[in-house]
């Protein structure tokens, strides 16, 4: 009997579900900024599992157990009825999950003798969700073996579970989308100011307990993927004493371990984490029952506050527009004024390809025409001389330079099956990253996120360009560990270029499986479905630029001419592309 026949599904009266998306790629982070994201406490579909029946055989018992495992109510009470009395199985509120394709094939008896049976299930594994909520893509064919025996009443029960994670769950992609939600926890970058989103999957048992469970997850700390790259303002051992909600105000009461910690920094983490919940507009912070508040602030704080800690960078706060730069056709670096490139840098430095202006607008970096030299120039005005920083090994090229908000310059030198990450702090010589996780791969693009902790790359895997995301950790002694790269999405093939649109989305040039042409797409870093951007002809798109609240820009070549394209109106993703500017290689300061 199939799993779906053993599971009754009941929807809450509150309405249709808003399902979470299991990524087709690697890590999980919510796909939109919190201000525009779907709320994680939207109504969802509740799974009501079926209890085992006396007449069921081994296959039906295994099917029923797998179906009942997707019901998180009462600590998996119904699923435990399928187990023998001596078998200890304690998934807990945040279990290890093996994520399988949308349907599990019918179990089959491999061996049966007397009152003993072996049942096997074969399935296509997509990935795993660790006990800290971190999703990791791990596609493979899976064979799971269950041992069963008849109990004293003559009924079949499971006596041994498959796999190393004996307290884990085998759930289909559809089960995960019904019963879990991707949420962001927020931790501080090394600058102790910028927040970094840490995406996890959190089971949804009851909407009324979700705020407390979200805060408990925040207090637990970052997942293994970001551990060592970020820090929390909450001291180790801090516990949630209680969380109550009155109207739209949440009162968060922490244990005494939080005394003496920065109230401002704890408040920033709480505000950005709690704003994902639709019913909470304000919050109060207490420690051991005593109210505390940030300096010069009321005890009741809006969850929409702390904009200066945005993962997209405090330099954008209060700024209505961010300048875009382009390489002008006659050989200059220009800033876009309406649809024209206004020259800013002329002379040799104005001829650099893939120019990138530092966030403080004090320095310019770019490549030589062949891409085998990395150069800088300062100041970003007039006719500064271009200074050679690096020359690539024979047969290698540099990726377009990328700046992080602290003025550090990044570029990957790469050739077939080999790459090196170069890092240059302002005023210092470029050095190789101490640990570079893609050293054995060809890297085609590298972009540091505005939080300075995450990096997006296009890396060649099995001959095909793939978008991945990794993390930047500062090891003791100042050395850099840049690695733990995970695929983002399997929907896009032959990726050409990418840019961070905001902290939850990439703008990517590539070809979707259903298309023959390379086009621009918005790719949530959660791995959720990609979205095409704009309509109309783009010629031969080559580069892409994006920034929060700014129009996406495409550098393309059409009829032998370089052009920079934008949407006629950027308020809708389906607006048509126009290409009014004779220029190439658009770029926004990070």
mmCIF file of N, CA, C and O in Angstrom, residues 38-104:
data_model
loop_
_atom_site.group_PDB
_atom_site.id
_atom_site.type_symbol
_atom_site.label_atom_id
_atom_site.label_comp_id
_atom_site.label_asym_id
_atom_site.label_seq_id
_atom_site.Cartn_x
_atom_site.Cartn_y
_atom_site.Cartn_z
ATOM 1 N N UNK A 38 7.563 35.911 2.229
ATOM 2 C CA UNK A 38 6.368 35.291 2.761
ATOM 3 C C UNK A 38 6.588 35.038 4.244
ATOM 4 O O UNK A 38 7.649 34.620 4.673
ATOM 5 N N UNK A 39 5.562 35.281 5.043
ATOM 6 C CA UNK A 39 5.700 35.082 6.474
ATOM 7 C C UNK A 39 5.777 33.588 6.778
ATOM 8 O O UNK A 39 5.033 32.787 6.238
ATOM 9 N N UNK A 40 6.681 33.230 7.701
ATOM 10 C CA UNK A 40 6.881 31.814 7.978
ATOM 11 C C UNK A 40 5.758 31.238 8.824
ATOM 12 O O UNK A 40 5.664 30.022 8.975
ATOM 13 N N UNK A 41 4.901 32.096 9.386
ATOM 14 C CA UNK A 41 3.779 31.583 10.179
ATOM 15 C C UNK A 41 2.466 31.645 9.412
ATOM 16 O O UNK A 41 1.393 31.629 9.998
ATOM 17 N N UNK A 42 2.545 31.692 8.073
ATOM 18 C CA UNK A 42 1.331 31.601 7.274
ATOM 19 C C UNK A 42 0.654 30.258 7.523
ATOM 20 O O UNK A 42 1.284 29.281 7.943
ATOM 21 N N UNK A 43 -0.665 30.162 7.258
ATOM 22 C CA UNK A 43 -1.353 28.880 7.448
ATOM 23 C C UNK A 43 -0.684 27.763 6.657
ATOM 24 O O UNK A 43 -0.154 27.972 5.570
ATOM 25 N N UNK A 44 -0.705 26.575 7.238
ATOM 26 C CA UNK A 44 -0.049 25.455 6.600
ATOM 27 C C UNK A 44 -0.957 24.219 6.662
ATOM 28 O O UNK A 44 -1.957 24.193 7.374
ATOM 29 N N UNK A 45 -0.591 23.199 5.901
ATOM 30 C CA UNK A 45 -1.354 21.959 5.880
ATOM 31 C C UNK A 45 -0.864 21.040 6.991
ATOM 32 O O UNK A 45 0.332 20.741 7.076
ATOM 33 N N UNK A 46 -1.764 20.610 7.820
ATOM 34 C CA UNK A 46 -1.414 19.719 8.924
ATOM 35 C C UNK A 46 -1.594 18.270 8.481
ATOM 36 O O UNK A 46 -2.597 17.910 7.876
ATOM 37 N N UNK A 47 -0.604 17.447 8.798
ATOM 38 C CA UNK A 47 -0.647 16.034 8.448
ATOM 39 C C UNK A 47 -1.181 15.232 9.626
ATOM 40 O O UNK A 47 -0.677 15.347 10.743
ATOM 41 N N UNK A 48 -2.208 14.439 9.392
ATOM 42 C CA UNK A 48 -2.785 13.599 10.437
ATOM 43 C C UNK A 48 -2.457 12.150 10.111
ATOM 44 O O UNK A 48 -3.059 11.556 9.211
ATOM 45 N N UNK A 49 -1.489 11.553 10.794
ATOM 46 C CA UNK A 49 -1.068 10.193 10.457
ATOM 47 C C UNK A 49 -2.076 9.138 10.904
ATOM 48 O O UNK A 49 -2.876 9.349 11.808
ATOM 49 N N UNK A 50 -2.019 7.978 10.249
ATOM 50 C CA UNK A 50 -2.904 6.851 10.534
ATOM 51 C C UNK A 50 -2.193 5.860 11.446
ATOM 52 O O UNK A 50 -1.014 5.546 11.238
ATOM 53 N N UNK A 51 -2.867 5.354 12.441
ATOM 54 C CA UNK A 51 -2.295 4.368 13.366
ATOM 55 C C UNK A 51 -2.206 3.008 12.673
ATOM 56 O O UNK A 51 -2.977 2.696 11.765
ATOM 57 N N UNK A 52 -1.275 2.171 13.098
ATOM 58 C CA UNK A 52 -1.138 0.846 12.471
ATOM 59 C C UNK A 52 -2.360 -0.029 12.750
ATOM 60 O O UNK A 52 -2.944 0.031 13.839
ATOM 61 N N UNK A 53 -2.710 -0.847 11.767
ATOM 62 C CA UNK A 53 -3.859 -1.747 11.910
ATOM 63 C C UNK A 53 -3.382 -3.174 12.164
ATOM 64 O O UNK A 53 -2.315 -3.577 11.682
ATOM 65 N N UNK A 54 -4.178 -3.955 12.889
ATOM 66 C CA UNK A 54 -3.737 -5.293 13.285
ATOM 67 C C UNK A 54 -3.411 -6.198 12.106
ATOM 68 O O UNK A 54 -2.511 -7.037 12.192
ATOM 69 N N UNK A 55 -4.122 -6.052 10.983
ATOM 70 C CA UNK A 55 -3.954 -6.973 9.870
ATOM 71 C C UNK A 55 -2.819 -6.593 8.923
ATOM 72 O O UNK A 55 -2.525 -7.319 7.966
ATOM 73 N N UNK A 56 -2.139 -5.488 9.144
ATOM 74 C CA UNK A 56 -1.120 -5.034 8.202
ATOM 75 C C UNK A 56 0.117 -5.922 8.232
ATOM 76 O O UNK A 56 0.584 -6.368 9.298
ATOM 77 N N UNK A 57 0.657 -6.152 7.038
ATOM 78 C CA UNK A 57 1.897 -6.902 6.903
ATOM 79 C C UNK A 57 3.112 -6.006 6.990
ATOM 80 O O UNK A 57 3.012 -4.793 7.183
ATOM 81 N N UNK A 58 4.325 -6.585 6.822
ATOM 82 C CA UNK A 58 5.560 -5.803 6.972
ATOM 83 C C UNK A 58 5.636 -4.596 6.045
ATOM 84 O O UNK A 58 6.059 -3.506 6.466
ATOM 85 N N UNK A 59 5.265 -4.759 4.747
ATOM 86 C CA UNK A 59 5.365 -3.629 3.821
ATOM 87 C C UNK A 59 4.461 -2.486 4.244
ATOM 88 O O UNK A 59 4.846 -1.314 4.188
ATOM 89 N N UNK A 60 3.233 -2.841 4.670
ATOM 90 C CA UNK A 60 2.283 -1.794 5.075
ATOM 91 C C UNK A 60 2.734 -1.092 6.342
ATOM 92 O O UNK A 60 2.529 0.116 6.503
ATOM 93 N N UNK A 61 3.363 -1.825 7.251
ATOM 94 C CA UNK A 61 3.869 -1.214 8.480
ATOM 95 C C UNK A 61 4.972 -0.203 8.160
ATOM 96 O O UNK A 61 5.001 0.914 8.689
ATOM 97 N N UNK A 62 5.884 -0.555 7.259
ATOM 98 C CA UNK A 62 6.956 0.375 6.891
ATOM 99 C C UNK A 62 6.384 1.592 6.180
ATOM 100 O O UNK A 62 6.761 2.735 6.458
ATOM 101 N N UNK A 63 5.426 1.372 5.258
ATOM 102 C CA UNK A 63 4.799 2.502 4.572
ATOM 103 C C UNK A 63 4.099 3.417 5.566
ATOM 104 O O UNK A 63 4.203 4.648 5.493
ATOM 105 N N UNK A 64 3.363 2.809 6.485
ATOM 106 C CA UNK A 64 2.656 3.611 7.477
ATOM 107 C C UNK A 64 3.591 4.399 8.364
ATOM 108 O O UNK A 64 3.329 5.554 8.710
ATOM 109 N N UNK A 65 4.723 3.778 8.751
ATOM 110 C CA UNK A 65 5.694 4.479 9.590
ATOM 111 C C UNK A 65 6.293 5.678 8.857
ATOM 112 O O UNK A 65 6.421 6.766 9.417
ATOM 113 N N UNK A 66 6.655 5.487 7.590
ATOM 114 C CA UNK A 66 7.226 6.592 6.816
ATOM 115 C C UNK A 66 6.236 7.737 6.683
ATOM 116 O O UNK A 66 6.608 8.912 6.769
ATOM 117 N N UNK A 67 4.964 7.393 6.458
ATOM 118 C CA UNK A 67 3.948 8.440 6.347
ATOM 119 C C UNK A 67 3.731 9.145 7.676
ATOM 120 O O UNK A 67 3.647 10.375 7.751
ATOM 121 N N UNK A 68 3.661 8.372 8.763
ATOM 122 C CA UNK A 68 3.414 8.950 10.085
ATOM 123 C C UNK A 68 4.591 9.786 10.563
ATOM 124 O O UNK A 68 4.425 10.711 11.372
ATOM 125 N N UNK A 69 5.795 9.504 10.057
ATOM 126 C CA UNK A 69 6.973 10.274 10.472
ATOM 127 C C UNK A 69 6.869 11.736 10.090
ATOM 128 O O UNK A 69 7.541 12.593 10.676
ATOM 129 N N UNK A 70 6.033 12.047 9.087
ATOM 130 C CA UNK A 70 5.862 13.426 8.656
ATOM 131 C C UNK A 70 4.922 14.210 9.560
ATOM 132 O O UNK A 70 4.753 15.414 9.363
ATOM 133 N N UNK A 71 4.309 13.558 10.536
ATOM 134 C CA UNK A 71 3.443 14.253 11.484
ATOM 135 C C UNK A 71 4.202 14.562 12.763
ATOM 136 O O UNK A 71 4.537 13.657 13.535
ATOM 137 N N UNK A 72 4.496 15.839 13.018
ATOM 138 C CA UNK A 72 5.337 16.225 14.150
ATOM 139 C C UNK A 72 4.541 16.413 15.447
ATOM 140 O O UNK A 72 5.120 16.715 16.489
ATOM 141 N N UNK A 73 3.227 16.258 15.407
ATOM 142 C CA UNK A 73 2.416 16.488 16.603
ATOM 143 C C UNK A 73 2.738 15.460 17.692
ATOM 144 O O UNK A 73 3.016 14.282 17.409
ATOM 145 N N UNK A 74 2.689 15.925 18.933
ATOM 146 C CA UNK A 74 2.842 15.046 20.106
ATOM 147 C C UNK A 74 4.115 14.210 20.046
ATOM 148 O O UNK A 74 4.106 13.012 20.378
ATOM 149 N N UNK A 75 5.206 14.824 19.600
ATOM 150 C CA UNK A 75 6.500 14.153 19.584
ATOM 151 C C UNK A 75 6.439 12.842 18.805
ATOM 152 O O UNK A 75 6.945 11.816 19.237
ATOM 153 N N UNK A 76 5.800 12.880 17.622
ATOM 154 C CA UNK A 76 5.696 11.713 16.735
ATOM 155 C C UNK A 76 5.037 10.522 17.450
ATOM 156 O O UNK A 76 5.431 9.368 17.273
ATOM 157 N N UNK A 77 4.008 10.817 18.217
ATOM 158 C CA UNK A 77 3.361 9.771 19.015
ATOM 159 C C UNK A 77 2.833 8.643 18.144
ATOM 160 O O UNK A 77 3.023 7.462 18.445
ATOM 161 N N UNK A 78 2.150 8.964 17.036
ATOM 162 C CA UNK A 78 1.566 7.919 16.195
ATOM 163 C C UNK A 78 2.664 7.105 15.509
ATOM 164 O O UNK A 78 2.581 5.870 15.427
ATOM 165 N N UNK A 79 3.706 7.757 15.024
ATOM 166 C CA UNK A 79 4.790 7.029 14.355
ATOM 167 C C UNK A 79 5.442 6.023 15.292
ATOM 168 O O UNK A 79 5.839 4.925 14.870
ATOM 169 N N UNK A 80 5.525 6.344 16.576
ATOM 170 C CA UNK A 80 6.156 5.436 17.536
ATOM 171 C C UNK A 80 5.327 4.177 17.762
ATOM 172 O O UNK A 80 5.866 3.155 18.229
ATOM 173 N N UNK A 81 4.046 4.198 17.426
ATOM 174 C CA UNK A 81 3.216 3.012 17.564
ATOM 175 C C UNK A 81 3.609 1.925 16.572
ATOM 176 O O UNK A 81 3.213 0.759 16.730
ATOM 177 N N UNK A 82 4.370 2.279 15.542
ATOM 178 C CA UNK A 82 4.820 1.302 14.554
ATOM 179 C C UNK A 82 6.091 0.578 15.005
ATOM 180 O O UNK A 82 6.566 -0.323 14.310
ATOM 181 N N UNK A 83 6.651 0.958 16.137
ATOM 182 C CA UNK A 83 7.931 0.431 16.577
ATOM 183 C C UNK A 83 7.760 -0.615 17.660
ATOM 184 O O UNK A 83 6.813 -0.568 18.456
ATOM 185 N N UNK A 84 8.708 -1.554 17.687
ATOM 186 C CA UNK A 84 8.725 -2.537 18.759
ATOM 187 C C UNK A 84 9.077 -1.894 20.081
ATOM 188 O O UNK A 84 9.738 -0.853 20.140
ATOM 189 N N UNK A 85 8.651 -2.521 21.154
ATOM 190 C CA UNK A 85 8.799 -1.925 22.476
ATOM 191 C C UNK A 85 10.236 -1.691 22.900
ATOM 192 O O UNK A 85 10.509 -0.801 23.714
ATOM 193 N N UNK A 86 11.182 -2.446 22.361
ATOM 194 C CA UNK A 86 12.576 -2.310 22.764
ATOM 195 C C UNK A 86 13.343 -1.283 21.936
ATOM 196 O O UNK A 86 14.495 -0.993 22.234
ATOM 197 N N UNK A 87 12.719 -0.778 20.885
ATOM 198 C CA UNK A 87 13.411 0.156 19.987
ATOM 199 C C UNK A 87 13.236 1.586 20.471
ATOM 200 O O UNK A 87 12.114 2.081 20.605
ATOM 201 N N UNK A 88 14.356 2.237 20.744
ATOM 202 C CA UNK A 88 14.329 3.637 21.186
ATOM 203 C C UNK A 88 14.487 4.539 19.964
ATOM 204 O O UNK A 88 15.480 4.448 19.238
ATOM 205 N N UNK A 89 13.525 5.406 19.740
ATOM 206 C CA UNK A 89 13.538 6.333 18.594
ATOM 207 C C UNK A 89 13.033 7.678 19.077
ATOM 208 O O UNK A 89 11.868 7.824 19.436
ATOM 209 N N UNK A 90 13.923 8.674 19.128
ATOM 210 C CA UNK A 90 13.575 9.981 19.675
ATOM 211 C C UNK A 90 14.006 11.076 18.702
ATOM 212 O O UNK A 90 15.093 11.662 18.847
ATOM 213 N N UNK A 91 13.168 11.367 17.708
ATOM 214 C CA UNK A 91 13.538 12.406 16.738
ATOM 215 C C UNK A 91 13.706 13.784 17.364
ATOM 216 O O UNK A 91 14.555 14.566 16.932
ATOM 217 N N UNK A 92 12.869 14.099 18.347
ATOM 218 C CA UNK A 92 12.950 15.404 18.973
ATOM 219 C C UNK A 92 12.343 16.496 18.116
ATOM 220 O O UNK A 92 11.890 16.263 16.991
ATOM 221 N N UNK A 93 12.361 17.736 18.600
ATOM 222 C CA UNK A 93 11.718 18.840 17.873
ATOM 223 C C UNK A 93 12.474 19.280 16.625
ATOM 224 O O UNK A 93 11.909 19.905 15.743
ATOM 225 N N UNK A 94 13.773 18.969 16.529
ATOM 226 C CA UNK A 94 14.565 19.350 15.361
ATOM 227 C C UNK A 94 15.391 18.152 14.916
ATOM 228 O O UNK A 94 16.594 18.077 15.143
ATOM 229 N N UNK A 95 14.762 17.188 14.250
ATOM 230 C CA UNK A 95 15.447 15.938 13.913
ATOM 231 C C UNK A 95 16.332 16.056 12.688
ATOM 232 O O UNK A 95 16.209 16.981 11.887
ATOM 233 N N UNK A 96 17.227 15.097 12.545
ATOM 234 C CA UNK A 96 17.993 14.918 11.324
ATOM 235 C C UNK A 96 17.046 14.342 10.278
ATOM 236 O O UNK A 96 16.322 13.381 10.548
ATOM 237 N N UNK A 97 17.041 14.921 9.071
ATOM 238 C CA UNK A 97 16.098 14.506 8.031
ATOM 239 C C UNK A 97 16.859 14.145 6.759
ATOM 240 O O UNK A 97 17.714 14.912 6.299
ATOM 241 N N UNK A 98 16.554 12.980 6.217
ATOM 242 C CA UNK A 98 17.002 12.623 4.881
ATOM 243 C C UNK A 98 15.868 12.944 3.919
ATOM 244 O O UNK A 98 14.770 12.410 4.058
ATOM 245 N N UNK A 99 16.123 13.860 2.970
ATOM 246 C CA UNK A 99 15.079 14.337 2.064
ATOM 247 C C UNK A 99 15.112 13.503 0.786
ATOM 248 O O UNK A 99 16.148 13.406 0.122
ATOM 249 N N UNK A 100 13.960 12.905 0.457
ATOM 250 C CA UNK A 100 13.836 12.036 -0.697
ATOM 251 C C UNK A 100 12.982 12.699 -1.770
ATOM 252 O O UNK A 100 12.317 13.707 -1.519
ATOM 253 N N UNK A 101 12.991 12.122 -2.957
ATOM 254 C CA UNK A 101 12.147 12.641 -4.023
ATOM 255 C C UNK A 101 10.683 12.613 -3.621
ATOM 256 O O UNK A 101 10.322 12.083 -2.586
ATOM 257 N N UNK A 102 9.841 13.162 -4.457
ATOM 258 C CA UNK A 102 8.460 13.442 -4.075
ATOM 259 C C UNK A 102 7.638 12.204 -3.731
ATOM 260 O O UNK A 102 6.624 12.308 -3.066
ATOM 261 N N UNK A 103 8.038 11.024 -4.185
ATOM 262 C CA UNK A 103 7.277 9.833 -3.822
ATOM 263 C C UNK A 103 8.241 8.689 -3.535
ATOM 264 O O UNK A 103 9.191 8.451 -4.268
ATOM 265 N N UNK A 104 7.979 7.989 -2.429
ATOM 266 C CA UNK A 104 8.787 6.829 -2.089
ATOM 267 C C UNK A 104 8.173 5.598 -2.734
ATOM 268 O O UNK A 104 6.981 5.325 -2.562
#
